[in-house]
Amino acid sequence: EAGVAQSPRYKIIEKRQSVAFWCNPISGHATLYWYQQILGQGPKLLIQFQNNGVVDDSQLPKDRFSAERLKGVDSTLKIQPAKLEDSAVYLCASSRWGQGVEKLFFGSGTQLSVL
Amino acid sequence: AQKVTQAQTEISVVEKEDVTLDCVYETRDTTYYLFWYKQPPSGELVFLIRRNSFDEQNEISGRYSWNFQKSTSSFNFTITASQVVDSAVYFCALSEARRGNTGKLIFGQGTTLQVKP
């Protein structure tokens, strides 16, 4: 079974530029999550999708971050414009049902550096 | 508010030593789940264990064991006879089992474990 795929693996941009991350979850998984992990901290949930609908985006900075999950499969997370404090690893995760509290399967993440 | 505290930032041991990673949590809910995840240098978090708040039985899986104590709000993780491959960052996490919550994990800060040969 293929795992959660993310790209790119690394990204370096200047502040005020835009950037996008892509995630392909495990086949058949209904629920997809984007987490932000700042160096030295645990991951923090940004947004959760159930199929192609948003379940929780309470911690997503909506003035600069956006995410979509078209057709309930792949997802894209965008930052526009980026700030220095957005430097972090962006982790995508998926789970099978999104019912109850399941274990999550994580991708390797995209490491973003904003200069 | 929910909170997970892993007071140990870094631990260094020599191979074959036993090591315990501490986790203390806060929640007002009576029903919740606790997790441990491992993050190797490759970056992806790997699920290790999930326990619900009604099951305080300790669990052993090979060299890994977990001690859940509701009285002290702790969910500690012990690795017996550590190996170099155990070197990683370990995260403790909390999830509340309320309706509609299906994956929001509150993570601790993580403990970096270095096992030296």
Coordinates of C-alpha atoms in Angstrom, one line a residue:
Chain A
E1 CA 0.0 0.0 0.0
A2 CA 1.5 3.3 -1.1
G3 CA 1.9 5.9 1.7
V4 CA 0.9 9.6 1.8
A5 CA 2.8 11.4 -1.0
Q6 CA 3.8 15.1 -0.6
S7 CA 5.8 17.5 -2.9
P8 CA 8.0 19.3 -3.0
R9 CA 10.2 18.0 -0.3
Y10 CA 11.9 21.4 0.2
K11 CA 11.0 24.9 -0.8
I12 CA 12.9 28.2 -0.2
I13 CA 11.1 31.5 -1.0
E14 CA 11.4 35.1 -0.2
K15 CA 8.9 36.8 2.1
R16 CA 5.8 38.1 0.4
Q17 CA 6.1 35.4 -2.3
S18 CA 3.5 32.7 -2.9
V19 CA 4.0 28.9 -2.4
A20 CA 1.9 25.8 -2.9
F21 CA 2.2 22.3 -1.5
W22 CA 0.6 19.2 -2.9
C23 CA -0.6 16.0 -1.1
N24 CA -1.9 12.7 -2.3
P25 CA -3.4 10.6 0.5
I26 CA -3.5 6.9 0.8
S27 CA -6.0 5.5 -1.7
G28 CA -9.5 5.2 -0.3
H29 CA -8.9 7.4 2.7
A30 CA -11.8 9.8 3.3
T31 CA -10.1 12.2 5.6
L32 CA -7.1 14.5 4.9
Y33 CA -5.3 16.8 7.3
W34 CA -2.7 19.5 6.9
Y35 CA -0.5 20.1 10.0
Q36 CA 2.2 22.7 10.5
Q37 CA 5.3 21.8 12.5
I38 CA 7.5 24.6 13.5
L39 CA 11.1 23.7 14.5
G40 CA 11.2 22.3 18.0
Q41 CA 7.4 22.0 18.4
G42 CA 4.8 19.4 17.8
P43 CA 2.6 19.5 14.8
K44 CA -0.5 21.8 14.8
L45 CA -3.6 21.1 12.8
L46 CA -4.3 23.7 10.1
I47 CA -7.2 22.1 8.3
Q48 CA -9.2 18.9 8.1
F49 CA -11.2 17.7 5.1
Q50 CA -13.8 14.9 5.0
N51 CA -13.9 13.9 1.3
N52 CA -13.9 17.3 -0.3
G53 CA -15.7 19.2 2.5
V54 CA -13.9 21.2 5.3
V55 CA -14.4 19.7 8.8
D56 CA -12.2 22.0 10.8
D57 CA -10.2 25.1 9.7
S58 CA -10.3 27.0 13.0
Q59 CA -6.5 27.3 13.2
L60 CA -5.9 28.2 9.5
P61 CA -4.7 31.8 9.0
K62 CA -7.3 32.5 6.4
D63 CA -5.9 35.9 5.4
R64 CA -2.9 34.2 3.8
F65 CA -3.5 30.4 3.8
S66 CA -5.9 28.5 1.6
A67 CA -6.5 24.8 0.9
E68 CA -8.6 22.8 -1.3
R69 CA -9.3 19.1 -1.9
L70 CA -10.9 18.8 -5.3
K71 CA -12.8 15.6 -6.1
G72 CA -12.1 14.4 -2.5
V73 CA -8.6 13.0 -3.3
D74 CA -5.5 15.2 -3.8
S75 CA -5.1 18.4 -1.8
T76 CA -3.2 21.7 -2.3
L77 CA -2.2 24.1 0.5
K78 CA -1.3 27.6 -0.5
I79 CA 0.4 30.5 1.3
Q80 CA 0.0 34.0 -0.2
P81 CA 1.9 36.1 0.8
A82 CA 4.4 34.2 2.9
K83 CA 5.8 35.6 6.1
L84 CA 9.0 34.7 7.9
E85 CA 7.0 32.9 10.7
D86 CA 5.6 30.5 8.1
S87 CA 8.9 28.7 8.0
A88 CA 8.0 25.2 9.1
V89 CA 7.4 21.7 7.9
Y90 CA 4.0 21.2 6.4
L91 CA 2.7 17.7 7.0
C92 CA -0.1 16.0 5.2
A93 CA -1.9 13.1 6.8
S94 CA -4.9 10.9 6.0
S95 CA -7.2 8.4 7.7
R96 CA -9.6 5.8 6.4
W97 CA -13.0 6.8 7.7
G98 CA -12.9 10.0 9.6
Q99 CA -15.3 8.5 12.1
G100 CA -14.2 8.2 15.6
V101 CA -10.6 8.7 16.5
E102 CA -8.4 6.8 14.2
K103 CA -4.6 6.6 13.7
L104 CA -3.3 9.0 11.1
F105 CA -0.9 8.1 8.3
F106 CA 1.6 11.0 7.7
G107 CA 3.6 12.0 4.6
S108 CA 7.3 13.0 4.9
G109 CA 6.3 16.7 4.8
T110 CA 7.4 19.8 2.9
Q111 CA 10.1 21.9 4.6
L112 CA 9.5 25.6 3.9
S113 CA 12.1 28.2 4.5
V114 CA 11.0 31.9 4.1
L115 CA 13.9 34.3 3.8
Chain B
A1 CA -8.2 23.6 27.3
Q2 CA -6.3 20.6 26.2
K3 CA -2.6 20.4 26.6
V4 CA 0.2 17.8 26.3
T5 CA 3.5 18.4 28.0
Q6 CA 6.7 16.4 27.3
A7 CA 9.1 17.9 29.8
Q8 CA 12.2 16.0 28.4
T9 CA 13.4 17.9 25.3
E10 CA 16.4 15.6 24.6
I11 CA 17.5 12.2 26.0
S12 CA 20.7 10.5 25.2
V13 CA 21.4 6.9 26.2
V14 CA 23.8 4.1 25.3
E15 CA 22.5 1.1 23.3
K16 CA 20.8 -1.5 25.5
E17 CA 19.9 0.9 28.2
D18 CA 16.2 1.3 29.1
V19 CA 14.7 4.7 28.6
T20 CA 11.3 6.2 29.7
L21 CA 9.7 9.2 27.9
D22 CA 7.3 11.1 30.0
C23 CA 4.0 12.6 28.9
V24 CA 1.5 14.6 31.0
Y25 CA -1.8 15.8 29.6
E26 CA -4.7 18.1 30.5
T27 CA -8.3 17.8 29.4
R28 CA -11.7 18.4 30.8
D29 CA -13.3 15.6 28.9
T30 CA -14.0 12.3 30.4
T31 CA -13.6 10.5 27.1
Y32 CA -10.4 11.0 25.2
Y33 CA -7.6 9.2 23.3
L34 CA -3.9 9.3 23.8
F35 CA -1.3 8.5 21.2
W36 CA 2.4 8.1 20.7
Y37 CA 4.0 8.8 17.4
K38 CA 7.6 8.4 16.3
Q39 CA 9.3 10.8 13.9
P40 CA 12.5 9.4 12.4
P41 CA 14.9 11.6 10.4
S42 CA 13.0 10.9 7.2
G43 CA 10.2 13.2 8.6
E44 CA 7.0 11.2 8.5
L45 CA 5.3 10.5 11.8
V46 CA 4.7 6.8 12.5
F47 CA 1.8 5.7 14.7
L48 CA 2.9 3.6 17.7
I49 CA -0.1 3.3 20.0
R50 CA -3.6 4.6 20.8
R51 CA -5.3 4.2 24.2
N52 CA -8.8 5.4 25.2
S53 CA -9.4 7.0 28.6
F54 CA -11.4 4.0 29.9
D55 CA -8.6 1.5 29.4
E56 CA -5.8 1.9 31.9
Q57 CA -4.2 -1.4 31.3
N58 CA -0.6 -1.1 30.6
E59 CA 0.5 -2.4 27.2
I60 CA 3.6 -4.1 26.0
S61 CA 4.6 -4.5 22.4
G62 CA 8.0 -6.1 22.0
R63 CA 10.6 -3.7 23.5
Y64 CA 8.0 -1.0 23.9
S65 CA 5.6 -0.6 26.8
W66 CA 3.2 2.1 27.9
N67 CA 2.0 3.1 31.4
F68 CA -1.3 5.0 31.5
Q69 CA -2.3 6.5 34.8
K70 CA -5.4 8.7 34.9
S71 CA -4.7 9.6 38.5
T72 CA -1.6 11.5 37.5
S73 CA -2.7 12.3 33.9
S74 CA 0.3 10.6 32.5
F75 CA 1.0 8.3 29.6
N76 CA 4.6 7.3 29.7
F77 CA 6.5 5.3 27.1
T78 CA 9.4 3.0 27.9
I79 CA 11.8 1.4 25.5
T80 CA 13.6 -1.6 26.9
A81 CA 17.1 -2.5 25.6
S82 CA 17.2 0.5 23.3
Q83 CA 18.8 0.3 19.9
V84 CA 20.3 2.8 17.6
V85 CA 17.3 2.5 15.3
D86 CA 15.2 3.9 18.1
S87 CA 16.8 7.3 17.6
A88 CA 14.0 9.7 16.6
V89 CA 11.7 12.4 17.9
Y90 CA 8.8 10.9 19.9
F91 CA 5.5 12.8 20.2
C92 CA 2.7 12.2 22.7
A93 CA -0.7 13.4 21.5
L94 CA -4.3 13.8 22.8
S95 CA -7.6 13.7 21.0
E96 CA -11.0 14.3 22.5
A97 CA -13.7 11.9 21.5
R98 CA -16.4 14.4 21.1
R99 CA -18.9 14.3 18.3
G100 CA -17.5 15.7 15.1
N101 CA -13.9 15.5 16.2
T102 CA -12.2 12.9 14.1
G103 CA -8.6 13.6 14.0
K104 CA -7.6 16.8 15.7
L105 CA -4.5 15.8 17.6
I106 CA -3.0 18.0 20.3
F107 CA 0.7 17.2 20.2
G108 CA 3.3 17.7 22.9
Q109 CA 6.6 19.4 22.1
G110 CA 8.3 16.1 21.4
T111 CA 11.3 14.3 23.0
T112 CA 14.4 13.8 20.9
L113 CA 15.9 10.4 21.7
Q114 CA 19.5 9.7 20.8
V115 CA 20.7 6.1 21.2
K116 CA 24.5 5.8 20.9
P117 CA 26.2 2.6 19.9

